[in-house]
Amino acid sequence: MAPLELTLGDLTEQPVDAIVNAANSSLLGGGGVDGAIHRKGGPEILAECRALRAGHYGKGLRTGQAVATTAGRLPARWVVHTVGPVWSAAEDRSSLLVDCHRNSLAVAASLGARTIAFPAISTGVYQWPLEDAARIAVSTVRDADTSAFEFVRFVLFDQRAYDAFAAVL
Ligand code: APR
């Protein structure tokens, strides 16, 4: 059971083996943390995403799935791209947010990553309430086999997100 850490900051600056990108199914970039990763990581990341789309992921990445690419110019070694569920008041999509964290941990561990950093997946453009996302993220990581890692870190971009995660840690 690796220790769980919280940090207030920019995921793209994390000197860890793997950072997790809150991507979309196209894998071809977007705004938020996805945009920051591609902007700062450089074109190699998109090139590898395009190769994934030309190959096994021809139809894109399904919600909850995870796949890795280089991290390009970022301090991290890999980017694990995952697609979070869009919040819905009508439908409980929690299991898909659980899948994002479980599958990202598994992909990172399969690469040999020893350290990993997550953003608050789905809590931006995808509108998932922070408190609920924090509860699901922390409980999923706690329940997972994280023995492959020295630590699992959540990197929160603002104080409100940080406080939401701190409240459930
Ligand atoms: N470092 C850490 N966290 C960040 C950063 C950053 N540089 N930039 C944004 N965030 C935070 C947001 O504040 C939010 O708490 O990441 C969390 C997730 O927000 P989004 O990036 O909007 O991701 P999400 O809600 O999962 O929506 C994904 O948005 O950017 C597009 O292409 C992406 O279509 C996809 C959708």
Coordinates of N, CA and C and ligand atoms in Angstrom, one line a residue:
M1 N 0.9 -1.2 0.0 CA 0.0 0.0 0.0 C 0.9 1.2 0.0
A2 N 1.0 1.9 -1.2 CA 1.9 3.1 -1.3 C 1.2 4.3 -0.6
P3 N 2.0 5.1 0.0 CA 1.4 6.3 0.7 C 0.7 7.2 -0.4
L4 N -0.4 7.8 0.0 CA -1.1 8.8 -0.8 C -0.7 10.2 -0.4
E5 N -0.4 11.0 -1.5 CA 0.0 12.4 -1.2 C -0.9 13.4 -1.9
L6 N -1.0 14.6 -1.4 CA -1.7 15.6 -2.1 C -0.7 16.8 -2.3
T7 N -0.8 17.4 -3.5 CA 0.0 18.6 -3.8 C -0.8 19.6 -4.5
L8 N -0.6 20.9 -4.1 CA -1.3 22.0 -4.8 C -0.3 22.4 -5.9
G9 N -0.7 22.3 -7.2 CA 0.2 22.7 -8.2 C -0.2 22.3 -9.6
D10 N 0.8 22.3 -10.5 CA 0.6 22.0 -11.9 C 1.1 20.6 -12.2
L11 N 0.2 19.8 -12.7 CA 0.6 18.4 -13.0 C 1.7 18.3 -14.0
T12 N 1.8 19.2 -14.9 CA 2.8 19.1 -16.0 C 4.2 19.3 -15.4
E13 N 4.3 19.8 -14.2 CA 5.6 20.1 -13.6 C 6.1 19.0 -12.6
Q14 N 5.3 17.9 -12.5 CA 5.6 16.9 -11.6 C 6.7 16.0 -12.0
P15 N 7.8 15.9 -11.2 CA 8.9 15.0 -11.5 C 8.7 13.6 -11.1
V16 N 7.6 13.0 -11.7 CA 7.3 11.6 -11.3 C 7.5 10.7 -12.6
D17 N 7.4 9.4 -12.4 CA 7.5 8.6 -13.6 C 6.4 8.7 -14.6
A18 N 5.1 8.7 -14.0 CA 3.9 8.8 -14.8 C 3.0 9.9 -14.3
I19 N 2.5 10.7 -15.2 CA 1.4 11.6 -14.9 C 0.1 11.1 -15.6
V20 N -1.0 11.3 -15.0 CA -2.3 10.8 -15.6 C -3.0 12.0 -16.3
N21 N -3.3 11.8 -17.5 CA -4.0 12.9 -18.3 C -5.5 12.7 -18.3
A22 N -6.3 13.7 -17.9 CA -7.7 13.7 -18.1 C -8.1 14.0 -19.5
A23 N -8.0 13.0 -20.3 CA -8.1 13.2 -21.8 C -9.6 13.1 -22.2
N24 N -9.8 13.1 -23.5 CA -11.1 12.7 -24.1 C -10.9 11.5 -25.0
S25 N -12.0 11.0 -25.5 CA -11.9 9.7 -26.2 C -11.1 9.9 -27.5
S26 N -11.0 11.1 -28.1 CA -10.3 11.3 -29.3 C -8.8 11.1 -29.1
L27 N -8.3 11.3 -27.9 CA -6.9 11.3 -27.6 C -6.1 12.4 -28.4
L28 N -6.8 13.3 -29.0 CA -6.1 14.3 -29.8 C -6.0 15.7 -29.2
G29 N -6.1 15.7 -27.8 CA -5.9 16.9 -27.1 C -7.2 17.7 -26.8
G30 N -7.1 18.7 -26.0 CA -8.3 19.5 -25.6 C -7.9 20.6 -24.8
G31 N -8.7 21.0 -23.8 CA -8.4 22.1 -22.9 C -7.8 21.6 -21.6
G32 N -8.1 22.3 -20.5 CA -7.7 21.8 -19.2 C -6.3 21.2 -19.1
V33 N -6.3 20.1 -18.3 CA -5.0 19.5 -18.0 C -4.5 18.9 -19.3
D34 N -5.4 18.4 -20.1 CA -5.1 17.8 -21.4 C -4.3 18.8 -22.3
G35 N -4.9 20.0 -22.4 CA -4.3 21.0 -23.2 C -2.9 21.4 -22.6
A36 N -2.8 21.5 -21.3 CA -1.5 21.9 -20.7 C -0.4 20.8 -21.0
I37 N -0.8 19.5 -20.9 CA 0.2 18.4 -21.2 C 0.7 18.5 -22.6
H38 N -0.3 18.7 -23.5 CA 0.2 18.7 -24.9 C 1.0 20.0 -25.2
R39 N 0.5 21.1 -24.7 CA 1.2 22.4 -25.0 C 2.7 22.3 -24.4
K40 N 2.8 21.8 -23.2 CA 4.2 21.9 -22.6 C 5.0 20.6 -23.0
G41 N 4.3 19.5 -23.2 CA 5.0 18.3 -23.5 C 5.5 18.2 -24.9
G42 N 4.9 19.0 -25.8 CA 5.4 19.0 -27.2 C 4.7 18.0 -28.1
P43 N 5.1 18.1 -29.4 CA 4.4 17.3 -30.4 C 4.6 15.8 -30.4
E44 N 5.6 15.3 -29.7 CA 5.8 13.8 -29.6 C 4.6 13.1 -29.0
I45 N 4.0 13.8 -28.0 CA 2.9 13.2 -27.3 C 1.7 13.0 -28.3
L46 N 1.4 14.0 -29.0 CA 0.3 13.9 -30.0 C 0.6 12.9 -31.1
A47 N 1.9 12.9 -31.4 CA 2.3 11.9 -32.5 C 2.0 10.5 -32.0
E48 N 2.3 10.2 -30.8 CA 2.1 8.9 -30.3 C 0.6 8.6 -30.1
C49 N -0.1 9.7 -29.7 CA -1.6 9.5 -29.6 C -2.2 9.2 -31.0
R50 N -1.7 9.9 -32.0 CA -2.2 9.7 -33.4 C -1.9 8.2 -33.8
A51 N -0.7 7.7 -33.4 CA -0.3 6.4 -33.8 C -1.3 5.4 -33.1
L52 N -1.7 5.7 -31.9 CA -2.6 4.8 -31.1 C -4.0 4.8 -31.9
R53 N -4.4 6.0 -32.4 CA -5.6 6.1 -33.1 C -5.6 5.4 -34.4
A54 N -4.4 5.3 -35.0 CA -4.2 4.6 -36.3 C -4.1 3.1 -36.1
G55 N -3.9 2.8 -34.9 CA -3.7 1.3 -34.6 C -4.9 0.8 -33.8
H56 N -4.5 0.3 -32.6 CA -5.5 -0.5 -31.7 C -6.6 0.4 -31.3
Y57 N -6.4 1.7 -31.2 CA -7.5 2.5 -30.7 C -8.1 3.3 -31.8
G58 N -8.4 2.6 -32.9 CA -9.0 3.3 -34.1 C -10.3 4.1 -33.8
K59 N -11.0 3.5 -32.8 CA -12.3 4.2 -32.5 C -12.2 5.2 -31.3
G60 N -10.9 5.4 -30.9 CA -10.7 6.2 -29.7 C -10.7 5.4 -28.4
L61 N -10.5 6.2 -27.4 CA -10.3 5.5 -26.0 C -11.7 5.6 -25.4
R62 N -12.2 4.4 -24.8 CA -13.5 4.4 -24.2 C -13.4 5.1 -22.8
T63 N -14.4 5.6 -22.3 CA -14.5 6.2 -20.9 C -14.0 5.1 -19.9
G64 N -13.1 5.5 -19.1 CA -12.6 4.5 -18.1 C -11.3 3.8 -18.5
Q65 N -11.0 3.7 -19.8 CA -9.8 3.1 -20.3 C -8.6 3.9 -20.1
A66 N -7.4 3.3 -20.2 CA -6.2 4.1 -20.0 C -5.1 3.5 -21.0
V67 N -4.3 4.5 -21.5 CA -3.3 4.1 -22.4 C -2.1 5.0 -22.3
A68 N -0.9 4.6 -22.5 CA 0.3 5.4 -22.2 C 1.0 5.9 -23.4
T69 N 1.6 7.0 -23.3 CA 2.5 7.6 -24.3 C 3.7 8.1 -23.6
T70 N 4.7 8.6 -24.4 CA 5.8 9.3 -23.9 C 5.2 10.6 -23.2
A71 N 6.1 11.2 -22.4 CA 5.7 12.5 -21.8 C 6.4 13.7 -22.5
G72 N 7.1 13.3 -23.6 CA 7.8 14.4 -24.4 C 8.8 15.2 -23.5
R73 N 8.6 16.5 -23.6 CA 9.5 17.4 -22.9 C 9.2 17.6 -21.4
L74 N 8.1 16.9 -20.9 CA 7.8 17.1 -19.5 C 8.8 16.4 -18.6
P75 N 8.8 16.7 -17.3 CA 9.7 16.0 -16.4 C 9.3 14.6 -16.2
A76 N 8.1 14.3 -16.4 CA 7.6 12.9 -16.2 C 8.2 12.0 -17.4
R77 N 8.1 10.7 -17.2 CA 8.6 9.8 -18.3 C 7.4 9.4 -19.2
W78 N 6.3 9.1 -18.6 CA 5.1 8.7 -19.4 C 3.9 9.6 -19.1
V79 N 3.0 9.7 -20.0 CA 1.7 10.2 -19.8 C 0.7 9.0 -19.9
V80 N -0.1 8.8 -18.9 CA -1.1 7.8 -19.0 C -2.4 8.5 -19.2
H81 N -3.0 8.4 -20.4 CA -4.2 9.1 -20.9 C -5.4 8.2 -20.4
T82 N -6.3 8.9 -19.8 CA -7.6 8.2 -19.4 C -8.7 9.1 -19.7
V83 N -9.9 8.5 -20.0 CA -11.1 9.3 -20.3 C -12.1 9.2 -19.1
G84 N -12.2 10.4 -18.5 CA -13.2 10.4 -17.3 C -14.6 10.4 -17.8
P85 N -15.5 10.0 -17.0 CA -17.0 10.1 -17.3 C -17.4 11.6 -17.2
V86 N -18.3 12.0 -18.0 CA -19.0 13.3 -17.9 C -20.0 13.2 -16.8
W87 N -20.1 14.2 -15.9 CA -21.1 14.1 -14.8 C -22.5 14.0 -15.3
S88 N -23.3 13.2 -14.7 CA -24.7 13.2 -15.1 C -25.5 13.0 -13.8
A89 N -26.5 13.9 -13.6 CA -27.4 13.8 -12.4 C -28.4 12.7 -12.6
A90 N -28.6 12.3 -13.8 CA -29.6 11.2 -14.1 C -29.0 9.8 -14.0
E91 N -27.7 9.7 -14.2 CA -27.2 8.3 -14.3 C -25.9 8.3 -13.4
D92 N -25.8 7.2 -12.6 CA -24.6 7.0 -11.8 C -23.5 6.4 -12.6
R93 N -22.5 7.3 -12.9 CA -21.3 6.8 -13.7 C -20.1 6.6 -12.9
S94 N -20.3 6.5 -11.6 CA -19.2 6.4 -10.6 C -18.2 5.2 -11.0
S95 N -18.8 4.1 -11.5 CA -17.9 3.0 -11.8 C -16.9 3.3 -12.9
L96 N -17.3 4.2 -13.7 CA -16.4 4.6 -14.8 C -15.2 5.4 -14.3
L97 N -15.5 6.3 -13.3 CA -14.4 7.1 -12.6 C -13.5 6.2 -11.8
V98 N -14.1 5.1 -11.2 CA -13.3 4.1 -10.6 C -12.3 3.4 -11.6
D99 N -12.9 3.1 -12.7 CA -12.1 2.4 -13.8 C -10.9 3.3 -14.2
C100 N -11.2 4.6 -14.3 CA -10.1 5.5 -14.8 C -8.9 5.4 -13.8
H101 N -9.1 5.4 -12.6 CA -8.0 5.3 -11.6 C -7.4 3.9 -11.5
R102 N -8.2 2.9 -11.5 CA -7.7 1.5 -11.5 C -6.9 1.2 -12.7
N103 N -7.4 1.6 -13.9 CA -6.7 1.2 -15.2 C -5.5 2.1 -15.3
S104 N -5.5 3.3 -14.9 CA -4.3 4.2 -15.0 C -3.2 3.6 -14.1
L105 N -3.5 3.2 -12.9 CA -2.5 2.5 -12.0 C -1.9 1.3 -12.6
A106 N -2.8 0.5 -13.2 CA -2.4 -0.8 -13.8 C -1.4 -0.5 -15.0
V107 N -1.8 0.5 -15.9 CA -1.0 0.8 -17.0 C 0.4 1.3 -16.6
A108 N 0.4 2.2 -15.6 CA 1.6 2.8 -15.1 C 2.5 1.7 -14.5
A109 N 1.9 0.8 -13.7 CA 2.7 -0.3 -13.1 C 3.3 -1.2 -14.1
S110 N 2.5 -1.5 -15.2 CA 3.0 -2.4 -16.3 C 4.2 -1.8 -17.0
L111 N 4.3 -0.5 -17.0 CA 5.5 0.2 -17.6 C 6.7 0.2 -16.7
G112 N 6.5 -0.1 -15.4 CA 7.5 -0.1 -14.4 C 7.6 1.3 -13.7
A113 N 6.6 2.1 -13.9 CA 6.6 3.4 -13.1 C 6.6 3.1 -11.6
R114 N 7.4 3.9 -10.9 CA 7.5 3.7 -9.5 C 6.8 4.9 -8.8
T115 N 6.5 6.0 -9.5 CA 5.8 7.1 -8.9 C 4.7 7.6 -10.0
I116 N 3.6 8.0 -9.4 CA 2.5 8.4 -10.3 C 1.7 9.6 -9.7
A117 N 1.3 10.5 -10.6 CA 0.5 11.7 -10.2 C -0.8 11.8 -11.0
F118 N -1.9 12.0 -10.3 CA -3.2 12.1 -10.9 C -3.7 13.6 -10.8
P119 N -4.4 14.1 -11.7 CA -5.2 15.3 -11.5 C -6.6 14.9 -11.0
A120 N -7.4 15.9 -10.7 CA -8.8 15.6 -10.2 C -9.6 15.2 -11.5
I121 N -9.6 14.0 -11.9 CA -10.2 13.6 -13.2 C -11.7 14.0 -13.2
S122 N -12.2 14.5 -14.3 CA -13.6 14.7 -14.5 C -14.2 16.0 -13.8
T123 N -13.4 16.6 -13.0 CA -13.9 17.7 -12.2 C -13.9 19.1 -12.9
G124 N -13.4 19.1 -14.1 CA -13.3 20.4 -14.8 C -14.4 20.5 -15.9
V125 N -14.0 20.4 -17.1 CA -15.0 20.4 -18.2 C -16.1 19.4 -18.0
Y126 N -15.7 18.3 -17.4 CA -16.7 17.2 -17.3 C -17.6 17.3 -16.1
Q127 N -17.4 18.4 -15.3 CA -18.4 18.9 -14.3 C -18.7 18.0 -13.2
W128 N -17.9 17.0 -12.9 CA -18.1 16.1 -11.7 C -17.9 16.9 -10.5
P129 N -18.9 16.8 -9.5 CA -18.7 17.6 -8.2 C -17.4 17.1 -7.5
L130 N -16.6 18.1 -7.1 CA -15.3 17.9 -6.6 C -15.3 16.9 -5.4
E131 N -16.2 17.1 -4.5 CA -16.2 16.3 -3.2 C -16.5 14.8 -3.6
D132 N -17.4 14.6 -4.5 CA -17.7 13.2 -4.9 C -16.5 12.6 -5.7
A133 N -15.9 13.4 -6.6 CA -14.8 12.9 -7.3 C -13.6 12.5 -6.4
A134 N -13.4 13.4 -5.4 CA -12.3 13.2 -4.5 C -12.6 11.9 -3.7
R135 N -13.8 11.7 -3.3 CA -14.2 10.5 -2.5 C -13.9 9.2 -3.4
I136 N -14.3 9.2 -4.6 CA -14.1 8.1 -5.5 C -12.7 7.9 -5.8
A137 N -11.9 8.9 -6.1 CA -10.5 8.8 -6.5 C -9.7 8.2 -5.3
V138 N -9.9 8.8 -4.1 CA -9.1 8.4 -3.0 C -9.5 7.0 -2.6
S139 N -10.7 6.6 -2.5 CA -11.1 5.3 -2.1 C -10.7 4.2 -3.1
T140 N -10.7 4.6 -4.4 CA -10.2 3.6 -5.5 C -8.8 3.4 -5.3
V141 N -8.0 4.4 -5.1 CA -6.5 4.2 -5.0 C -6.2 3.5 -3.7
R142 N -7.0 3.8 -2.6 CA -6.7 3.1 -1.4 C -7.0 1.6 -1.5
D143 N -8.1 1.2 -2.3 CA -8.5 -0.2 -2.4 C -7.6 -0.9 -3.4
A144 N -6.9 -0.2 -4.2 CA -6.1 -0.8 -5.3 C -4.8 -1.4 -4.7
D145 N -4.2 -2.3 -5.5 CA -2.8 -2.8 -5.1 C -1.8 -1.8 -5.6
T146 N -1.3 -1.0 -4.8 CA -0.3 0.0 -5.2 C 1.1 -0.3 -4.7
S147 N 1.3 -1.6 -4.5 CA 2.6 -2.0 -3.9 C 3.7 -1.7 -4.9
A148 N 3.4 -1.6 -6.2 CA 4.4 -1.3 -7.2 C 5.0 0.1 -7.1
F149 N 4.3 1.0 -6.3 CA 4.6 2.4 -6.3 C 5.3 2.9 -5.0
E150 N 6.1 3.8 -5.1 CA 6.7 4.5 -3.8 C 5.6 5.4 -3.2
F151 N 4.9 6.1 -4.1 CA 3.8 6.9 -3.7 C 2.8 7.1 -4.8
V152 N 1.6 7.5 -4.5 CA 0.6 7.9 -5.4 C 0.2 9.3 -5.0
R153 N 0.3 10.3 -6.0 CA 0.1 11.7 -5.6 C -1.1 12.2 -6.4
F154 N -1.9 13.0 -5.7 CA -2.9 13.8 -6.4 C -2.4 15.2 -6.5
V155 N -2.4 15.8 -7.7 CA -1.9 17.2 -7.9 C -3.2 18.0 -8.2
L156 N -3.5 18.9 -7.3 CA -4.7 19.7 -7.4 C -4.3 21.2 -7.8
F157 N -5.1 21.7 -8.7 CA -4.8 22.9 -9.4 C -5.2 24.2 -8.7
D158 N -6.1 24.0 -7.7 CA -6.6 25.1 -6.9 C -6.9 24.7 -5.5
Q159 N -7.0 25.7 -4.6 CA -7.2 25.4 -3.2 C -8.5 24.6 -2.9
R160 N -9.5 24.9 -3.7 CA -10.8 24.3 -3.5 C -10.7 22.8 -3.8
A161 N -10.0 22.5 -4.8 CA -9.9 21.0 -5.2 C -9.0 20.4 -4.1
Y162 N -7.9 21.1 -3.7 CA -7.0 20.6 -2.7 C -7.8 20.3 -1.4
D163 N -8.6 21.2 -1.0 CA -9.4 21.0 0.3 C -10.4 19.9 0.2
A164 N -11.0 19.7 -1.0 CA -11.9 18.6 -1.2 C -11.2 17.3 -1.1
F165 N -10.0 17.2 -1.6 CA -9.3 15.9 -1.5 C -8.8 15.7 0.0
A166 N -8.3 16.8 0.6 CA -7.8 16.7 2.0 C -8.9 16.3 2.9
A167 N -10.1 16.6 2.6 CA -11.3 16.3 3.5 C -11.5 14.8 3.4
V168 N -11.2 14.1 2.3 CA -11.4 12.7 2.3 C -10.2 11.8 2.6
L169 N -9.1 12.5 2.6 CA -7.8 11.7 2.8 C -7.7 11.2 4.3
Ligands
APR1 N1 -2.4 20.6 -13.4 C1 -3.3 19.9 -12.6 N2 -4.6 20.0 -12.6 C2 -5.1 20.8 -13.6 C3 -4.3 21.5 -14.6 C4 -2.9 21.3 -14.4 N3 -2.1 21.9 -15.3 N4 -5.1 22.1 -15.5 C5 -6.4 21.9 -15.1 N5 -6.4 21.1 -14.0 C6 -7.5 20.5 -13.2 C7 -8.8 21.2 -13.3 O1 -8.8 22.4 -12.4 C8 -9.8 20.1 -12.8 O2 -9.8 20.1 -11.4 O3 -7.8 19.2 -13.7 C9 -9.1 18.9 -13.3 C10 -9.8 18.2 -14.5 O4 -10.3 19.2 -15.3 P1 -10.2 19.1 -16.9 O5 -8.8 19.2 -17.4 O6 -11.2 20.0 -17.5 O7 -10.6 17.6 -17.3 P2 -12.0 16.9 -17.2 O8 -13.0 17.6 -16.3 O9 -11.7 15.4 -16.9 O10 -12.6 17.1 -18.7 C11 -11.9 16.4 -19.7 O11 -11.6 18.4 -20.9 O12 -9.6 19.3 -21.5 C12 -10.6 18.6 -22.0 O13 -9.7 17.2 -23.6 C13 -10.2 17.2 -22.3 O14 -12.3 16.7 -23.4 C14 -11.5 16.5 -22.2 C15 -12.2 17.1 -21.0

